[in-house]
Short mmCIF file of N, CA, C and O in Angstrom, two decimals:
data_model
loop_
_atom_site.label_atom_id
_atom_site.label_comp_id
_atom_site.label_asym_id
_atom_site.label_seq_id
_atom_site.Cartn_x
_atom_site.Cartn_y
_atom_site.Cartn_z
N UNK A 1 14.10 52.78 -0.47
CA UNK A 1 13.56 54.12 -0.28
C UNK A 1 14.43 55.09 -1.07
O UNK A 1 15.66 55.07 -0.93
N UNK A 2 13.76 56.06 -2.01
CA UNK A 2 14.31 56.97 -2.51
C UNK A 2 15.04 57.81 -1.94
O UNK A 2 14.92 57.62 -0.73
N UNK A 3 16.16 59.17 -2.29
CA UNK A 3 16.41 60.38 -1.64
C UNK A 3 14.79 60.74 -1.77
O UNK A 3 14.32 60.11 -0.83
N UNK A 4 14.23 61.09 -2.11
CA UNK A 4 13.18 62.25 -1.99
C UNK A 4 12.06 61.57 -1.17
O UNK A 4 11.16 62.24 -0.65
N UNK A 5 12.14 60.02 -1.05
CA UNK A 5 11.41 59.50 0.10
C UNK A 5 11.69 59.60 0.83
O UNK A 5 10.69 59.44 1.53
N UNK A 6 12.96 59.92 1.86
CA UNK A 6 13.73 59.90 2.74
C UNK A 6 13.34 61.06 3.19
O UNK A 6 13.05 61.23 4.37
N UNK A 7 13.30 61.96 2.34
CA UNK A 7 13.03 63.74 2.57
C UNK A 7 11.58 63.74 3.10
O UNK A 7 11.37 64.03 4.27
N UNK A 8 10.55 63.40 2.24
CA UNK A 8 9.38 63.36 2.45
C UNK A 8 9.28 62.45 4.14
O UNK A 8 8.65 63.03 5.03
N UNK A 9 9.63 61.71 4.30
CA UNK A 9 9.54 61.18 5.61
C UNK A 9 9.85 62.38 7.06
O UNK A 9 9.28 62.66 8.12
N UNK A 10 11.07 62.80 6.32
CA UNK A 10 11.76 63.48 7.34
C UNK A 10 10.39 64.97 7.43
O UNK A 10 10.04 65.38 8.54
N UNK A 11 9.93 65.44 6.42
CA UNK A 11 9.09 66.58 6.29
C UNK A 11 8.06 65.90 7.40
O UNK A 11 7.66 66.47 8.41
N UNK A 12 7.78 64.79 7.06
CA UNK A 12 6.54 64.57 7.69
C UNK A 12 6.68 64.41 9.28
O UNK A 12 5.78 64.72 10.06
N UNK A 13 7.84 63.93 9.65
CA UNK A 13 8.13 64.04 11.59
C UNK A 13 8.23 65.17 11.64
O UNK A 13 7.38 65.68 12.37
N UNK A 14 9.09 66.04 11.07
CA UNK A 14 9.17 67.40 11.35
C UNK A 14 7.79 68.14 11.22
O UNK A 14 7.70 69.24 11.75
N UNK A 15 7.21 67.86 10.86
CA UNK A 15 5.75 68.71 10.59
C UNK A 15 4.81 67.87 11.96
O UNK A 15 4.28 68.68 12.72
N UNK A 16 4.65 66.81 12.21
CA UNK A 16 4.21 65.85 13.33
C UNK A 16 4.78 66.74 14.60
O UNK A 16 4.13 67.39 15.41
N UNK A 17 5.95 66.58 14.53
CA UNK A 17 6.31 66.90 16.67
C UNK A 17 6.19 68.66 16.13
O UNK A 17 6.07 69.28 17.18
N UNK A 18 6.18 69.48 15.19
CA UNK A 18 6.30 70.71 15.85
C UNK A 18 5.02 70.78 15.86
O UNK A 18 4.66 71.74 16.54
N UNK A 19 3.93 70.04 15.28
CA UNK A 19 2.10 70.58 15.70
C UNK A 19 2.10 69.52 17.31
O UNK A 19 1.05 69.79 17.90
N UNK A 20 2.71 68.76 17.89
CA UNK A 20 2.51 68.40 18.90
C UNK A 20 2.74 68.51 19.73
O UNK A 20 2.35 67.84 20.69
N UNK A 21 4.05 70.09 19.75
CA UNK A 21 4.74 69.99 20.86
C UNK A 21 4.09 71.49 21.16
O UNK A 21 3.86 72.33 20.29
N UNK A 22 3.83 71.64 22.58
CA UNK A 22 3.42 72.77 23.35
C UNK A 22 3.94 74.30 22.42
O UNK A 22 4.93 74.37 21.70
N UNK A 23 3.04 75.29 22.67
CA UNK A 23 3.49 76.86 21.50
C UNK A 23 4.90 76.66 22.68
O UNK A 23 5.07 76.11 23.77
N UNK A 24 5.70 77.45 21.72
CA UNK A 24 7.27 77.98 22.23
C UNK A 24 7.84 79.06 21.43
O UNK A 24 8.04 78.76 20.25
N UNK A 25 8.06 79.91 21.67
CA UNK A 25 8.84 80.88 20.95
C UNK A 25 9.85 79.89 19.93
O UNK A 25 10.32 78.80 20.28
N UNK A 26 10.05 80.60 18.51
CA UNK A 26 10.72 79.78 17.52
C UNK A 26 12.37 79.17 18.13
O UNK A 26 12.96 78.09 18.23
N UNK A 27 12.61 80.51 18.40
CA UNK A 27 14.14 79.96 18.64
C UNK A 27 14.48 78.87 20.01
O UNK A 27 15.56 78.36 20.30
N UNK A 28 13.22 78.74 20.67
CA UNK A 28 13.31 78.10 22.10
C UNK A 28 13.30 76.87 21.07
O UNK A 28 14.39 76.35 20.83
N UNK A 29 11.79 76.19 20.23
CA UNK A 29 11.87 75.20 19.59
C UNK A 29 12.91 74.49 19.27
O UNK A 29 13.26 73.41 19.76
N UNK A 30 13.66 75.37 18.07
CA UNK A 30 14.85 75.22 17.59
C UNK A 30 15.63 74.35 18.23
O UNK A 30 15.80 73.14 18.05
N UNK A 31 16.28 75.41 19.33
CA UNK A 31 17.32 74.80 20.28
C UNK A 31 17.06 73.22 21.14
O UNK A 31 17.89 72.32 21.24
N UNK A 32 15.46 73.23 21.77
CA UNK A 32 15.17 71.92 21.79
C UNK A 32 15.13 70.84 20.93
O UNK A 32 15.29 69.66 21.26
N UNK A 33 14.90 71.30 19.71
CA UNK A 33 15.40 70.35 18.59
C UNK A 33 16.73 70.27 18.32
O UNK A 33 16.81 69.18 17.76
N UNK A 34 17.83 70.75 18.36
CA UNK A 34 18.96 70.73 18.59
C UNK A 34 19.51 69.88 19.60
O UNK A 34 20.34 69.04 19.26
N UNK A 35 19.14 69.99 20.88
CA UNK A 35 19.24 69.48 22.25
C UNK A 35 19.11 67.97 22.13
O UNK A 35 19.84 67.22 22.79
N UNK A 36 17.90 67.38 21.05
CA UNK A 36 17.78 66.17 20.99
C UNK A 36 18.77 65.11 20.46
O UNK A 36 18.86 63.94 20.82
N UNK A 37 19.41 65.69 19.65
CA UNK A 37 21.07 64.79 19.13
C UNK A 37 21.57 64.76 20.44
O UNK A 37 21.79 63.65 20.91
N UNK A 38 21.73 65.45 20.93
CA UNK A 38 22.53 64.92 22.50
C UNK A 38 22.16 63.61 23.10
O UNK A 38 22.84 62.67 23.49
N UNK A 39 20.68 63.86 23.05
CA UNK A 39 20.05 62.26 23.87
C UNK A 39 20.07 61.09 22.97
O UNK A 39 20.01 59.91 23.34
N UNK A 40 20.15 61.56 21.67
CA UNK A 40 20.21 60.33 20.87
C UNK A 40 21.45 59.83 20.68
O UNK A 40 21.55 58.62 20.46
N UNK A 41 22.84 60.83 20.72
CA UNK A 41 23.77 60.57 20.98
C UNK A 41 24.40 59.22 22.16
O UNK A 41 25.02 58.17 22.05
N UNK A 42 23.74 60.12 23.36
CA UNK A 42 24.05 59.48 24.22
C UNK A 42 23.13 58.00 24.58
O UNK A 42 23.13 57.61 25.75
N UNK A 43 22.42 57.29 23.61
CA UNK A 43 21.50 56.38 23.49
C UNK A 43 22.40 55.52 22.89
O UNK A 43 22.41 54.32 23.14
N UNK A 44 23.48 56.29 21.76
CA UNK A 44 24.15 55.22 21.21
C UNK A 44 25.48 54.60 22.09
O UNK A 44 26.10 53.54 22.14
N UNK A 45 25.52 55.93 22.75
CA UNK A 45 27.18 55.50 23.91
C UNK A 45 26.50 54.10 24.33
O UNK A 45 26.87 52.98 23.97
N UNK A 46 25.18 54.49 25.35
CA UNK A 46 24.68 53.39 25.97
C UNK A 46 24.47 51.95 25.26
O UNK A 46 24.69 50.96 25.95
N UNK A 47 24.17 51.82 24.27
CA UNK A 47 23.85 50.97 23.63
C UNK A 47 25.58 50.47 23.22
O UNK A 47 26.05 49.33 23.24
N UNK A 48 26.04 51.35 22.99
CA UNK A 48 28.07 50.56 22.87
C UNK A 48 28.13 49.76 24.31
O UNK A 48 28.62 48.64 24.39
N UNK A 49 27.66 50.33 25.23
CA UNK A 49 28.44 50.16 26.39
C UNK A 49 27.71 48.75 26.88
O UNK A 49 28.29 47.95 27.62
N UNK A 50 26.64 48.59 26.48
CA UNK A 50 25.60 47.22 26.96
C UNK A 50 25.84 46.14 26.00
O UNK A 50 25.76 44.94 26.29
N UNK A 51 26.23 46.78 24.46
CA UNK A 51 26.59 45.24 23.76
C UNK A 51 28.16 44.72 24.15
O UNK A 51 28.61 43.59 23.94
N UNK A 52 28.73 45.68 24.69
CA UNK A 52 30.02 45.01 25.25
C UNK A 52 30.76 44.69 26.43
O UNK A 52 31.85 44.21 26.74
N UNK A 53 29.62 45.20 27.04
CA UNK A 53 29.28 44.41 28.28
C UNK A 53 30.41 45.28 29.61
O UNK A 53 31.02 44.68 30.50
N UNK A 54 30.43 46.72 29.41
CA UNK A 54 31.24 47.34 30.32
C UNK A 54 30.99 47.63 31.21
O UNK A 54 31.88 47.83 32.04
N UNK A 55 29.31 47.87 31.59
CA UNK A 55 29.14 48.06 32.96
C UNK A 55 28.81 47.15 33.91
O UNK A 55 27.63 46.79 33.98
N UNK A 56 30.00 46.51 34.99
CA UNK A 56 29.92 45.22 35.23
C UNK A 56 28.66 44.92 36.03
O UNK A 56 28.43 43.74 36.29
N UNK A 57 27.49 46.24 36.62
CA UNK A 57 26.10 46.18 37.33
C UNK A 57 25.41 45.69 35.88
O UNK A 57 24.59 44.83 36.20
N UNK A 58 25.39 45.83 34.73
CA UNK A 58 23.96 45.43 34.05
C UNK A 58 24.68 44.66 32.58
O UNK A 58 24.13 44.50 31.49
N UNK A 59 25.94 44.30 32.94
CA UNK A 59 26.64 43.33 31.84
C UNK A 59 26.44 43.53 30.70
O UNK A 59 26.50 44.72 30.40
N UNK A 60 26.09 42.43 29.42
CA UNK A 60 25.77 42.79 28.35
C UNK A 60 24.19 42.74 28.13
O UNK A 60 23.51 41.72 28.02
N UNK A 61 23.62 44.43 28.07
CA UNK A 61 22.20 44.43 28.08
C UNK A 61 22.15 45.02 26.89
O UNK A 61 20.98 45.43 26.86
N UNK A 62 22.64 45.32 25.91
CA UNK A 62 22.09 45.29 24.32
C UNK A 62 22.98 44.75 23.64
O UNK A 62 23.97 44.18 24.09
N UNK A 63 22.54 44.95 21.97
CA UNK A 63 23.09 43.69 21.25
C UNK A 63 23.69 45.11 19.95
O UNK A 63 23.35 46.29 19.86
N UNK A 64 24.61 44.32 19.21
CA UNK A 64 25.29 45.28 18.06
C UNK A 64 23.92 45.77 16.90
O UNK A 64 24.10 46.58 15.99
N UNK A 65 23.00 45.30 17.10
CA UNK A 65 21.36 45.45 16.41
C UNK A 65 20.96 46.87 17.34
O UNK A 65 20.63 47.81 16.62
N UNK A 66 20.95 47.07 18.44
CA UNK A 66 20.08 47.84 19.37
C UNK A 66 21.18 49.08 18.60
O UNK A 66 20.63 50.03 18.05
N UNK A 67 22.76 48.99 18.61
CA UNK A 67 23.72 50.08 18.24
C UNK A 67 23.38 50.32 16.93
O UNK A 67 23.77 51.49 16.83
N UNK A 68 22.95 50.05 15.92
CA UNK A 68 22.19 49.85 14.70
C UNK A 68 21.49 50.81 14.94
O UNK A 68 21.97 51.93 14.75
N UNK A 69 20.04 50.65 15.47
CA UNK A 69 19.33 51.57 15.94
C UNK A 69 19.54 52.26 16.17
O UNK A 69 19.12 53.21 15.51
N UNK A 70 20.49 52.54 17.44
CA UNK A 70 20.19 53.90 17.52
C UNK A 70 21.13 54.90 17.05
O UNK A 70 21.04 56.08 17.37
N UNK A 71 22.04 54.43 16.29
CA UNK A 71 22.61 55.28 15.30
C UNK A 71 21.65 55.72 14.26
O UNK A 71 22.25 56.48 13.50
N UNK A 72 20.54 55.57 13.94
CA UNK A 72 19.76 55.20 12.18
C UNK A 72 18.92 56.52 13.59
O UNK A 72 19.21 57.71 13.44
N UNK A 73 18.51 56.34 14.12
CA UNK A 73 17.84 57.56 15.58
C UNK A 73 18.34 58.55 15.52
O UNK A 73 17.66 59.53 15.23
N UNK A 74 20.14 58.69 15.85
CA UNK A 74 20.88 59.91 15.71
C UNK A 74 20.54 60.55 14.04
O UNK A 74 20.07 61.67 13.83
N UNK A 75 20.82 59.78 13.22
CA UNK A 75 20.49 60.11 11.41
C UNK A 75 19.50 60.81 11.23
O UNK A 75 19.51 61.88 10.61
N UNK A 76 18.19 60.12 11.94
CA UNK A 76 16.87 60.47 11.82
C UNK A 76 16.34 62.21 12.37
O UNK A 76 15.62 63.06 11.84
N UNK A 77 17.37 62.15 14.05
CA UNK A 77 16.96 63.45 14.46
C UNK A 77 17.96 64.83 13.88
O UNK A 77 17.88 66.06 13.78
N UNK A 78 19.00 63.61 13.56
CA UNK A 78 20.11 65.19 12.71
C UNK A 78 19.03 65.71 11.76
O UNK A 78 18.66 66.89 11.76
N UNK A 79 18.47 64.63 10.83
CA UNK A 79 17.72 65.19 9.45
C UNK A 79 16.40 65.98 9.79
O UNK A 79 15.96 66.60 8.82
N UNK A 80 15.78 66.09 10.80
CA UNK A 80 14.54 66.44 11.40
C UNK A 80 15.06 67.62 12.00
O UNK A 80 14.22 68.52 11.85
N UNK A 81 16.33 68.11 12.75
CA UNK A 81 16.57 68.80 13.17
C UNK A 81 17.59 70.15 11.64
O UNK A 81 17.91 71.32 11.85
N UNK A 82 17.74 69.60 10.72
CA UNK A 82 18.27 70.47 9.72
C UNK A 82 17.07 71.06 9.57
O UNK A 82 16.78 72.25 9.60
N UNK A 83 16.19 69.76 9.35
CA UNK A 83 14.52 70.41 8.24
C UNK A 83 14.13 71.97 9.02
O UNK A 83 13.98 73.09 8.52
N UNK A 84 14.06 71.49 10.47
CA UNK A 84 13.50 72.52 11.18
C UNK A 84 14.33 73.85 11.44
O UNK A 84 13.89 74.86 12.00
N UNK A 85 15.79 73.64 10.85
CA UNK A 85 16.12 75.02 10.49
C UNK A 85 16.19 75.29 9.42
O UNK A 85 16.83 76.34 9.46
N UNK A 86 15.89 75.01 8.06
CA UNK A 86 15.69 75.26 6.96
C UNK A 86 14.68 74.08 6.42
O UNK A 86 14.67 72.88 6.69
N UNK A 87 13.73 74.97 5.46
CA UNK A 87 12.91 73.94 4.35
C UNK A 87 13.64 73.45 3.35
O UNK A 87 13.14 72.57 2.65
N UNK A 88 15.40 74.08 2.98
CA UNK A 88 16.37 73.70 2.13
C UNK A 88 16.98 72.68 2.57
O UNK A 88 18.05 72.46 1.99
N UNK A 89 16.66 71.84 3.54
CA UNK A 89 17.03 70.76 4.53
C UNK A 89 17.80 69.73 3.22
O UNK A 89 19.00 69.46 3.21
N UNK A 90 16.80 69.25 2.17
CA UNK A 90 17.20 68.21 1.35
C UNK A 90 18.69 68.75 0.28
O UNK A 90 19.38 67.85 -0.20
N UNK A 91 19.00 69.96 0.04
CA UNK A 91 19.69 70.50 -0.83
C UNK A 91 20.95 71.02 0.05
O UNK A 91 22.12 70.65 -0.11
N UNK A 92 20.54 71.86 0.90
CA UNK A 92 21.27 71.72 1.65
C UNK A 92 23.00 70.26 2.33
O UNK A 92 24.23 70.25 2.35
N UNK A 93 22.02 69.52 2.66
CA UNK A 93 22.53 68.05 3.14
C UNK A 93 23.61 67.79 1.78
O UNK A 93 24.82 68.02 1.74
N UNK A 94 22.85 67.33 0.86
CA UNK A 94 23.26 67.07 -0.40
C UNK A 94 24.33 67.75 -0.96
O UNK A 94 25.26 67.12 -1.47
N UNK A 95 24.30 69.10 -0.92
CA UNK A 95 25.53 70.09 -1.39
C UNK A 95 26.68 70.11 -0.46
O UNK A 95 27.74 70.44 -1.00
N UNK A 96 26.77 69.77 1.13
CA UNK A 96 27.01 69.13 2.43
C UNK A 96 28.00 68.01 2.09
O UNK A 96 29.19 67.88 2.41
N UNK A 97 27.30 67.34 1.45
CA UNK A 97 27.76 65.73 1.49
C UNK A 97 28.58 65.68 0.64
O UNK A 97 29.53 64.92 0.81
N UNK A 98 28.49 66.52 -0.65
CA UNK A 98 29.15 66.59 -1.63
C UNK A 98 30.39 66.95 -1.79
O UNK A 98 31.31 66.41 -2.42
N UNK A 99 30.33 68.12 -1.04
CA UNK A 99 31.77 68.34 -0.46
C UNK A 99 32.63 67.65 0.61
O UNK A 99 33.86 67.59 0.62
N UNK A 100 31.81 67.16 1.49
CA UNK A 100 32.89 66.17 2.19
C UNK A 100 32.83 65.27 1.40
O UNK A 100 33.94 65.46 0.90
N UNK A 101 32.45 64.45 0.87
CA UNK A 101 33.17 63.19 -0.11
C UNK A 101 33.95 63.67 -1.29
O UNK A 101 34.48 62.77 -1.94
N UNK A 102 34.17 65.03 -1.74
CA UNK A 102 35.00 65.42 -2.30
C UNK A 102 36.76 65.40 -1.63
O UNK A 102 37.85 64.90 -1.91
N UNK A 103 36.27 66.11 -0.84
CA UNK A 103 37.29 66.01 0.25
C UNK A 103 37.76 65.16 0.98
O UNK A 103 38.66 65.43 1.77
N UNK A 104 37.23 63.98 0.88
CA UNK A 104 37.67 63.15 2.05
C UNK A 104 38.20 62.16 0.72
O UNK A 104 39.15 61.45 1.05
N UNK A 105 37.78 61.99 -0.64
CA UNK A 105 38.31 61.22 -1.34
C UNK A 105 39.54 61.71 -2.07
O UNK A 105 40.12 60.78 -2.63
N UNK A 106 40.17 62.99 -2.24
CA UNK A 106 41.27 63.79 -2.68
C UNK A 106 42.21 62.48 -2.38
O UNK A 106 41.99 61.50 -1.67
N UNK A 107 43.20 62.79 -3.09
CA UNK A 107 44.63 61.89 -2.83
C UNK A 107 45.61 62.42 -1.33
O UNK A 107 46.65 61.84 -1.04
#
């Protein structure tokens, strides 16, 4: 998959849940789209915590595949959640990225 396929994907969920989700004042939207990295966040704790088997009531109930997931979930709603505060979502990211790998590769 291309960058600009990646983008185009992301345009297209973002354009999907905001025609599906109930009218809301913009900034209410927003913030619920914001709100959602939290749950996807916390999808991945869960998913750490089941492939390694810490909670001794439900042992090891996912696998290092399920943590896969739902990290590529967290990726998915960060990028869905930029789009929906800017249509500069793809340039944005990119000019983003650019500088932290500048920075993080310095001596």
């Amino acid at each position: 998959m291309s960058d600009d396929d990646l983008w185009d994907s992301i345009d297209r969920i973002q354009d999907r849940l905001a025609s599906a989700q109930p009218p809301r004042p913009p900034q209410e939207a927003l913030l619920l789209r914001m709100l959602k990295l939290s749950e996807e966040v916390g999808e991945v704790a869960e998913a750490v915590i089941g492939a390694t088997g810490q909670n001794p009531r439900k042992g090891v109930s996912h696998t290092w595949d399920d943590v896969q997931s739902e990290l590529c979930d967290v990726i998915i709603t960060a990028a869905v959640a930029l789009r929906t505060l800017t249509p500069e979502a793809h340039e944005v990211f990119a000019t983003h990225l650019a500088r932290v790998t500048d920075r993080s590769l310095e001596p």
